[in-house]
Coordinates of C-alpha atoms and ligand atoms in Angstrom, one line a residue:
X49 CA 17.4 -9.0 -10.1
X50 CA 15.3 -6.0 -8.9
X51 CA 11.7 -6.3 -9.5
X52 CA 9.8 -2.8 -9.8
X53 CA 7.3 -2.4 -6.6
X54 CA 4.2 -1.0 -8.4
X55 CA 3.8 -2.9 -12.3
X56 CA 6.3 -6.1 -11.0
X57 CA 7.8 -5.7 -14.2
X58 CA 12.2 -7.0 -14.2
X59 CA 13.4 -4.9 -16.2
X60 CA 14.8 -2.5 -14.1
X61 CA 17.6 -0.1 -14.8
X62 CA 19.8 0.2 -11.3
X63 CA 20.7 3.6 -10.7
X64 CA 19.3 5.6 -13.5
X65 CA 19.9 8.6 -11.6
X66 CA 22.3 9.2 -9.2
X67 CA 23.3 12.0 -7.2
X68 CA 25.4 12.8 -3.6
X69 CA 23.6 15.2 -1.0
X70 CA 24.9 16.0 2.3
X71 CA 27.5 13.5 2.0
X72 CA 25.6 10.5 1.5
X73 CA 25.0 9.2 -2.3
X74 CA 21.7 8.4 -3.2
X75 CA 20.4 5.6 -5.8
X76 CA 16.8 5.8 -7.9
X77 CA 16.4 2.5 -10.1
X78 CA 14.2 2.8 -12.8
X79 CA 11.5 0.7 -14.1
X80 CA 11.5 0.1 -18.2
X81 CA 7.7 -0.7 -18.4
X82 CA 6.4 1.9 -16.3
X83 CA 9.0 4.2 -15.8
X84 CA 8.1 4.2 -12.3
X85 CA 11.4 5.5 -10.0
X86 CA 12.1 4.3 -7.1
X87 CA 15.1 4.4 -4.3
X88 CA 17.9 2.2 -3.5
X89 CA 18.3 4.0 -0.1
X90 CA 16.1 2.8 2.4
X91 CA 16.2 5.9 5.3
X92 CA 13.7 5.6 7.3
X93 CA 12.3 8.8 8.2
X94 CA 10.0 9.7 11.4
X95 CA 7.6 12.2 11.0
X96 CA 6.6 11.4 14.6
X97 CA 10.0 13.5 15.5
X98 CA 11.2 15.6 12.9
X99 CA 12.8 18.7 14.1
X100 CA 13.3 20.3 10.9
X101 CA 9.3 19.8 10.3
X102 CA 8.9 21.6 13.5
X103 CA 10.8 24.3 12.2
X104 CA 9.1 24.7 8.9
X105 CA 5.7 24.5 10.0
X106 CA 5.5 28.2 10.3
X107 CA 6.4 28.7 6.3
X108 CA 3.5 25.7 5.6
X109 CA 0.9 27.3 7.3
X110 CA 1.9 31.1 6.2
X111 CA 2.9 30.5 2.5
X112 CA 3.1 26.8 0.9
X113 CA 3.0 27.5 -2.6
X114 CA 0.3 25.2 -3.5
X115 CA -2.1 26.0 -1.8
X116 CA -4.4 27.5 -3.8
X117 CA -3.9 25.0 -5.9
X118 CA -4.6 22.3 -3.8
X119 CA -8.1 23.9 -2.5
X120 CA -9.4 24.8 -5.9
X121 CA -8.5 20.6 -6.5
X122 CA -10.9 20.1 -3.6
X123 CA -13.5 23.1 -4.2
X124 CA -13.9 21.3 -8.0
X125 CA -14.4 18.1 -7.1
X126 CA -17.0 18.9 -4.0
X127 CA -18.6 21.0 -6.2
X128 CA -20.0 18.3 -8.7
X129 CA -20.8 16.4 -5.5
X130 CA -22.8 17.9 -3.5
X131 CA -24.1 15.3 -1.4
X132 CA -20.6 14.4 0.1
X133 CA -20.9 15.4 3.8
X134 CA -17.7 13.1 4.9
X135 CA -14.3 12.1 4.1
X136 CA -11.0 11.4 5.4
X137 CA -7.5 13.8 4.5
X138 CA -4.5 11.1 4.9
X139 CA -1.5 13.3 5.4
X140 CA -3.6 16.7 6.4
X141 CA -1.0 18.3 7.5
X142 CA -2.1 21.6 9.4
X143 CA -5.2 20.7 8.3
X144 CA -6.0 23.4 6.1
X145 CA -8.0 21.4 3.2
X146 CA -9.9 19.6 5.8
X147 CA -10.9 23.1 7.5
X148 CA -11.4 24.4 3.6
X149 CA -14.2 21.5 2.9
X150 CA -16.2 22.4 6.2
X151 CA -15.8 26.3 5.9
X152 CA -17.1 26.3 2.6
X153 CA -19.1 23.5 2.0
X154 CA -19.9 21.8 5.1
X155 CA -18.3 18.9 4.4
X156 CA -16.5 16.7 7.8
X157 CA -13.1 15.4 7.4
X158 CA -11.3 13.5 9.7
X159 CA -7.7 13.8 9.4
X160 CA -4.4 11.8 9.7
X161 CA -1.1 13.0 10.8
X162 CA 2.0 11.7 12.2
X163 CA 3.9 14.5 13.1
X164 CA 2.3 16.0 16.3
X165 CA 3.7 19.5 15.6
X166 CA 1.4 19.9 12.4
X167 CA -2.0 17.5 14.0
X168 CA -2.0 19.7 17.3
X169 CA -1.6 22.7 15.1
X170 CA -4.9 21.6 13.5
X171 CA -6.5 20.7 16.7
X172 CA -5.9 23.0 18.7
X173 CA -6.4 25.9 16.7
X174 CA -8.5 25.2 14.0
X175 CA -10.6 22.3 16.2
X176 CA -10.3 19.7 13.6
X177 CA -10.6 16.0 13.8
X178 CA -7.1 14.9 13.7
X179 CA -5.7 11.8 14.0
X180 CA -1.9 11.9 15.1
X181 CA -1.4 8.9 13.5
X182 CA -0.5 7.2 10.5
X183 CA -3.9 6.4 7.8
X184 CA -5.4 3.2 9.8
X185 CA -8.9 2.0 9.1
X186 CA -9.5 1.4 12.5
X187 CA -9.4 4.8 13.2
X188 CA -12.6 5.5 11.0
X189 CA -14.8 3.2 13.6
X190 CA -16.6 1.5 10.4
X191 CA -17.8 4.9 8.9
X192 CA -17.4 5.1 5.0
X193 CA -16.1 7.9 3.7
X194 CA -18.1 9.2 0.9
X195 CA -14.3 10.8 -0.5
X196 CA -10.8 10.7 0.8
X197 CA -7.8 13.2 -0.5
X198 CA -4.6 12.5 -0.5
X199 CA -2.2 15.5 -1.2
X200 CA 2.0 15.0 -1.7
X201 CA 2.1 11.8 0.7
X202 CA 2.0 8.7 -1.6
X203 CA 6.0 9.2 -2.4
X204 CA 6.9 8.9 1.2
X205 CA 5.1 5.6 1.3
X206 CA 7.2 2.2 1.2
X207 CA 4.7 0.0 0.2
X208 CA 1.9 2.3 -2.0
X209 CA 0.4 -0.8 -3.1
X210 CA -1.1 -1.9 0.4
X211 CA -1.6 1.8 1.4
X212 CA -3.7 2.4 -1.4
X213 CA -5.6 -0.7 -1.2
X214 CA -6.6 0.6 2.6
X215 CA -7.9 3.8 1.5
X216 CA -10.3 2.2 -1.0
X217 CA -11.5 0.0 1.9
X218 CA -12.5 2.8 4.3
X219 CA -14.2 4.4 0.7
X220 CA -18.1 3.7 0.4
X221 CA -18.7 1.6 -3.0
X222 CA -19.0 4.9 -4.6
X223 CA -16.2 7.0 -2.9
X224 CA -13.8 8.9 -4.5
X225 CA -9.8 9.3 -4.1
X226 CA -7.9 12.9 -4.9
X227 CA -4.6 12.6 -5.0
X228 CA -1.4 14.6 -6.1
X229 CA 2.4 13.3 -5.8
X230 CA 5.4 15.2 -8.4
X231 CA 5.2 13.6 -11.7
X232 CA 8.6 12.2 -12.3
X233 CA 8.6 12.9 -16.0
X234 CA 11.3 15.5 -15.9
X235 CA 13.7 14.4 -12.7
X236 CA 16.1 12.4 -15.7
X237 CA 16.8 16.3 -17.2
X238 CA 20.6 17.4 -16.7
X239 CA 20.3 19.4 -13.4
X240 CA 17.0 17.9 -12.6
X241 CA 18.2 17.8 -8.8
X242 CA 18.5 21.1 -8.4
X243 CA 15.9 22.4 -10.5
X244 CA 13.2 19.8 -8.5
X245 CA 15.4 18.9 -5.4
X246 CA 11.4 19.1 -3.8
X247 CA 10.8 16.3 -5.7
X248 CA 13.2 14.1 -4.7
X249 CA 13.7 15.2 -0.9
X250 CA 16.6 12.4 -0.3
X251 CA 16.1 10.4 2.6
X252 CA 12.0 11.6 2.8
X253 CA 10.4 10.6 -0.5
X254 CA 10.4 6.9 -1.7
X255 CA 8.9 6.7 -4.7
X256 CA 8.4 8.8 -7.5
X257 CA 5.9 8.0 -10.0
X258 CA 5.4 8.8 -13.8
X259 CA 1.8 8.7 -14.9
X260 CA 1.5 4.6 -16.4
X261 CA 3.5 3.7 -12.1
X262 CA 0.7 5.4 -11.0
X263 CA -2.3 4.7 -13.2
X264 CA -1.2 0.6 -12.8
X265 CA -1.2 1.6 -8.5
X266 CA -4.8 2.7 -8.5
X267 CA -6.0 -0.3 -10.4
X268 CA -4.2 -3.3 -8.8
X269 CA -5.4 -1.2 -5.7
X270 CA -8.8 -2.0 -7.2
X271 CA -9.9 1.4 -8.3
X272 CA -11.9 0.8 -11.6
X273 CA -12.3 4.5 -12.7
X274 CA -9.2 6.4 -12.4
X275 CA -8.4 10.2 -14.6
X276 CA -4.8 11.5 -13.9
X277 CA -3.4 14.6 -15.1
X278 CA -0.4 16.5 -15.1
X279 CA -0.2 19.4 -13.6
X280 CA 2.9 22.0 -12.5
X281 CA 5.6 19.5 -12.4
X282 CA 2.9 17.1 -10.0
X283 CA 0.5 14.1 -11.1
X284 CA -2.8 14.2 -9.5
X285 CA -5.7 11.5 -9.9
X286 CA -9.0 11.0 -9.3
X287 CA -10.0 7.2 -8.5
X288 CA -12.8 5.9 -8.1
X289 CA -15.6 3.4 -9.6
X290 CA -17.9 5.8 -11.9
X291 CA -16.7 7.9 -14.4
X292 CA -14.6 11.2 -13.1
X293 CA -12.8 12.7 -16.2
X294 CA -15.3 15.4 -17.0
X295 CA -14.3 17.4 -13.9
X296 CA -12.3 21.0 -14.6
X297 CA -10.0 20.2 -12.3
X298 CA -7.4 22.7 -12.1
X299 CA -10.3 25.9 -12.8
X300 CA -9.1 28.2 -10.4
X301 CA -11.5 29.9 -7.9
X302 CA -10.5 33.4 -6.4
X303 CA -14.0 34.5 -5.6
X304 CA -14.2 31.4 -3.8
X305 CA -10.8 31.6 -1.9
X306 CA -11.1 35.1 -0.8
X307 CA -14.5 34.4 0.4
X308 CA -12.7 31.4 2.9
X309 CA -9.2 33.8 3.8
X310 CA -12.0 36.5 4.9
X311 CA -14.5 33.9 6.9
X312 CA -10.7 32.6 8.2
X313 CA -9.5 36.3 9.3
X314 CA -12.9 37.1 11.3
X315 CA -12.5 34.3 13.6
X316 CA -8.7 33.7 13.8
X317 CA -6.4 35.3 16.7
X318 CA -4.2 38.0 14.8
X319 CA -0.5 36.7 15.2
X320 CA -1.1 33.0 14.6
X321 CA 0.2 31.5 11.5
X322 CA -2.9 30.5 10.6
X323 CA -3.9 34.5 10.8
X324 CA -0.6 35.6 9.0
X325 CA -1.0 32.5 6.4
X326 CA -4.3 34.2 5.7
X327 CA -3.8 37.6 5.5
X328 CA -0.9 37.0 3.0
X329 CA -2.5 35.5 0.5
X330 CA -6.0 37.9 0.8
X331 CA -3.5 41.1 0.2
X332 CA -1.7 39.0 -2.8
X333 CA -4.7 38.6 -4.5
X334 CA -6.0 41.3 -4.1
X335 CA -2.7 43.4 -5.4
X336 CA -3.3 40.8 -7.9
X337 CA -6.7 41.4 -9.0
X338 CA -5.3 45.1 -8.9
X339 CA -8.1 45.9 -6.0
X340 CA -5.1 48.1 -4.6
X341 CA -7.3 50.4 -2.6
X342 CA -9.0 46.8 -0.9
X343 CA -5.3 46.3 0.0
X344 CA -4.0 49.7 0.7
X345 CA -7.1 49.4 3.4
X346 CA -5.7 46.1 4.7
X347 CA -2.2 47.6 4.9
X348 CA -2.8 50.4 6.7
X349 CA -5.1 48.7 9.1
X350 CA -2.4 46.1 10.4
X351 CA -0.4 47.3 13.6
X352 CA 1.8 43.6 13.4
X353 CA 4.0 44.6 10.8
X354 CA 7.6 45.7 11.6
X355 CA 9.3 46.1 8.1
X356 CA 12.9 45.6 8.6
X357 CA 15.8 47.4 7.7
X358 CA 18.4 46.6 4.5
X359 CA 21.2 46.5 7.7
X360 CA 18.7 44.4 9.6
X361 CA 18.2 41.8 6.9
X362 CA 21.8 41.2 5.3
X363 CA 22.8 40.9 8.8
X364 CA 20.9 38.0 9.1
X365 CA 23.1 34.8 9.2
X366 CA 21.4 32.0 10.9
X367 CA 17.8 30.5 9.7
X368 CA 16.6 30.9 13.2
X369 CA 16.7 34.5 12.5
X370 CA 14.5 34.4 10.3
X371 CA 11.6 33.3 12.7
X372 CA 11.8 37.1 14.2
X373 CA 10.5 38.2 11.3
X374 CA 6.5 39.0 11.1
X375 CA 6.0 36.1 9.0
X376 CA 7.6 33.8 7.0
X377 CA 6.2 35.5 4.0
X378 CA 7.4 39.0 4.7
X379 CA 10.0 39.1 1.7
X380 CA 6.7 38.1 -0.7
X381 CA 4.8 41.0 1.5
X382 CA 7.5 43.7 1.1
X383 CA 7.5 42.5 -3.0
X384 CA 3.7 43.3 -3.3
X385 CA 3.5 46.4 -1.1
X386 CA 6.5 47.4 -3.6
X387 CA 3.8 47.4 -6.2
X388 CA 1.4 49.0 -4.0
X389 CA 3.6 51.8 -3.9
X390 CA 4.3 51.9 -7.4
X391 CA 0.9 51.3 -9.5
X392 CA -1.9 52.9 -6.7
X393 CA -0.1 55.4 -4.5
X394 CA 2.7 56.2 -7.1
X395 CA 5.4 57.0 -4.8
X396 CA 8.6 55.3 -6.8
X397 CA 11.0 55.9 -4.5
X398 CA 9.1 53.6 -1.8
X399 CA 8.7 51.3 -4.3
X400 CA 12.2 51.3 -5.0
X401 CA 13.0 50.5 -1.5
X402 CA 10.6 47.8 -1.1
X403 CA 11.5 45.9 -4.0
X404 CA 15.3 46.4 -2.9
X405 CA 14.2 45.1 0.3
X406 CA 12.3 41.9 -1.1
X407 CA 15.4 41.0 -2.9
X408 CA 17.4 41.2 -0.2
X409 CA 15.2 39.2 2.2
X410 CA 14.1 36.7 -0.2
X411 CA 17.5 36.3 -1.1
X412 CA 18.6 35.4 2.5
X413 CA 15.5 32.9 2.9
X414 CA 16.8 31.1 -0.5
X415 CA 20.2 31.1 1.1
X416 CA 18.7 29.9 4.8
X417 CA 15.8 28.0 4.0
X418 CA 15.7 26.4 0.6
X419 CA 12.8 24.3 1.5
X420 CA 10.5 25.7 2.0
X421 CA 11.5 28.8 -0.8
X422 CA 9.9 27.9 -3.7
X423 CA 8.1 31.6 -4.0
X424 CA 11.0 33.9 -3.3
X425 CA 12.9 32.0 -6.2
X426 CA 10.0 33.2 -8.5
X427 CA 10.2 37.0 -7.3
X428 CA 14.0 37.2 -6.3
X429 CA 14.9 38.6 -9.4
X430 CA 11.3 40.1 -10.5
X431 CA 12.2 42.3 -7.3
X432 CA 15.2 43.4 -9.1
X433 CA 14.2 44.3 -12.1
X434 CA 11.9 46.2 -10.9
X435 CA 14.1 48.2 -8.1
X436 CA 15.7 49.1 -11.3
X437 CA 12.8 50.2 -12.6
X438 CA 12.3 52.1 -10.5
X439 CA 15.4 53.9 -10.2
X440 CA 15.0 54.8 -13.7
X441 CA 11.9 56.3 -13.5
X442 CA 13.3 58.3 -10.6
X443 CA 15.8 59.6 -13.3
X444 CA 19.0 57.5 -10.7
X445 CA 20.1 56.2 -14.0
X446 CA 23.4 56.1 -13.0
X447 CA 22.9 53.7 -10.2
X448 CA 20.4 51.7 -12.3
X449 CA 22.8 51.3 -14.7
X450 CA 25.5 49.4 -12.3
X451 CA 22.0 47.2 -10.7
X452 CA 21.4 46.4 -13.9
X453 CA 25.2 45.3 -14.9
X454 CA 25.2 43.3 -12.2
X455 CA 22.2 41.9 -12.7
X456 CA 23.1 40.9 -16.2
X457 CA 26.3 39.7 -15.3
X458 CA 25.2 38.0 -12.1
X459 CA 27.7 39.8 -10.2
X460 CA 27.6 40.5 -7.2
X461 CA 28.7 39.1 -3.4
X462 CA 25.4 38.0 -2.5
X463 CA 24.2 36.9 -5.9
X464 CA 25.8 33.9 -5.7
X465 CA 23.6 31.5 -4.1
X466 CA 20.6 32.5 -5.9
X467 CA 20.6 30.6 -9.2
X468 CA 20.8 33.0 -12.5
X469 CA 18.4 35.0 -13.4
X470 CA 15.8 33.8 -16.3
X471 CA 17.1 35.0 -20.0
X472 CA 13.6 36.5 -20.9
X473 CA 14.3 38.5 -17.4
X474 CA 18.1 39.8 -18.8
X475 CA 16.5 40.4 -21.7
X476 CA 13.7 43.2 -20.2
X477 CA 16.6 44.2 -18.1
X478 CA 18.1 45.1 -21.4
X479 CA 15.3 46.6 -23.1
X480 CA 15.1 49.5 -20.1
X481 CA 19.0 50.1 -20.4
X482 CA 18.2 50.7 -23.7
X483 CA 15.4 52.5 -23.5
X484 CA 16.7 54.9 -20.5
X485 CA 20.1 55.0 -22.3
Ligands
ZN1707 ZN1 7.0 -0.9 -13.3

């Protein structure tokens, strides 16, 4: 009988989801008293040499998806503490949080990461503290870390128990753990593998927790005080031993993010990742914020930026292709220029070009590089609808009248690798047929 790794509970249900990828057919038991999943599969995966890490690390550093997220996590909880000068980031990645809690509030981090491609990234160009190695106390020379975070890394752990057990030992008595990993609450849905293949990265992630697997974690890993929420699909915790559930976790900070992409963008080589990473998301906030002249300025002041042709991109059929583009973000760059062009310098028929061309590249990356696509799947279709848009205010309504057929009816050649557009999408799609009729 199967025993479930985290609670020790028996009652175990073998194989309560099941599903094949890349020919292989992969197992998750379930645990009945904590609802903790786990895999049958035991892959083992090196990070040490991963070549399709190596590929990706490009779309990390220039667009994760979470990042924002992640920082304002960090920005919250240093905030309340300002006397934390040190702590540890076990699974840093490219380091970014780590160079986030020095930039802006002078905190040291030392860092721990496996796969050399992301540590020397952080090293070398960032001149972090990186460890290229997996979280080992004896890397922390008997220094007590006053916090340690812990982002998207305690799924790919076989044995969470004893890995948590060592972070609380390099904690001082008072130290504080942040950590996020998906929240498995939703991965029994019908299509849940496609909808949050992320989350269960067959052969990569191990475990995948619901919020009692991971609450019963942090205590037998001796954390008295723990507060988890859910968040976006992801479970994040604080553990400690005071008191931490008064903290507005998820508040998000914009003043204080643009302030860090702006310190970033002084000091960093244009043409690095890190640099394009940057710049991204300081002209999508801004467009955001609607500062559109701030970004008109930052557009017109870059001499990187080679915007490709509709030819160019559709004639793109290999992912390495993709990497002789400016940045792995330029489909999300063409969508919010697109709306530069519309709502400040109200020239439509640009707009209606760049949104056409954001569909079409975002499209392609979907198609190429699902993993690391998680953005363009939100805009794919938002670039649509508003290339339509657009053609209808430029009175083309007979040619946004076929877009917006095939929109609704999802037909098209190259439409069908993207998954369907939203119904609250079809429906606005609607609305402007009928109000252009
Ligand atoms: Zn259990």
């Amino acid at each position: 009988m199967r025993i479930c790794p985290i609670c020790t509970g028996n009652q175990v249900i073998d194989g309560a989801i099941r599903f094949d990828h890349g020919g292989l057919l992969f197992e998750l038991n379930q645990c009945l008293s904590c609802a903790h999943l786990f895999y049958v599969n035991t892959v083992e995966f090196n990070f040490r040499e991963d070549f399709v890490h190596k590929r990706s690390i490009r779309g990390y550093i220039e667009k994760i998806a979470d990042m924002e997220q992640t920082l304002s996590v960090v920005y919250n909880v240093l905030h309340e503490n300002p006397s934390w000068k040190l702590g540890t980031d076990i699974g840093c990645g490219v380091g970014i949080v780590m160079d986030f809690a020095f930039t802006m509030r002078q905190c040291r981090m030392i860092g721990f990461e496996p796969s050399p491609d992301y540590s020397e990234e952080g090293s070398n160009v960032l001149k972090l503290h990186v460890v290229p190695d997996y979280f080992d106390l004896k890397y922390l020379q008997g220094q007590y870390m006053d916090f340690a975070t812990c982002f998207q890394v305690l799924q790919l752990v076989s044995d969470p128990l004893t890995f948590l057990q060592e972070i609380k030992r390099g904690l001082k008595e008072d130290g504080v753990l942040i950590l996020s990993t998906p929240d498995n609450e939703k991965l029994k849905d019908d299509n849940a593998v496609s909808h949050y293949f992320s989350a269960f990265s067959p052969g990569v992630h191990r475990q995948l927790f619901s919020k009692e697997s991971l609450q019963a974690a942090l205590t037998s890993a001796g954390f008295t005080e723990t507060a988890i929420f859910r968040y976006n699909g992801h479970l994040f915790a604080l553990a400690g031993s005071k008191d931490l559930s008064d903290i507005d976790l998820f508040r998000l900070n914009p003043e204080v993010l643009t302030d860090y992409y702006i310190k970033k963008l002084r000091l960093l080589q244009p043409g690095s990742s890190y640099f394009n990473g940057f710049w991204y998301r300081l002209y999508r906030t801004k467009i955001d914020k609607g500062d559109y002249q701030d970004a008109f300025e930052m557009l017109t002041s870059v001499d990187w930026f080679d915007v490709w042709s509709a030819e160019e991109i559709n004639a793109i059929s290999k992912p390495e292709k993709l990497f002789e583009l400016n940045t792995a973000a330029d489909g999300i760059i063409y969508y919010y220029t697109a709306i530069l062009f519309l709502n400040h310098l109200h020239r439509v028929e640009y707009a209606e070009k760049f949104f056409e061309l954001s569909f079409y590249l975002c499209s392609k990356i979907i198609q190429l590089h699902p993993e690391v696509s998680t953005i363009e799947k939100d805009i794919v279709w938002l670039a649509k609808y508003h290339q339509i848009l657009a053609l209808y205010y430029q009175g083309k309504t007979q040619q946004a009248n076929l877009e917006a057929y095939q929109l609704r009816y999802h037909q098209k050649e190259f439409y069908n690798h993207i998954d369907h557009p939203p119904h609250d999408l079809i429906e606005k799609v609607v609305n402007l047929q009928e109000k252009y009729r």
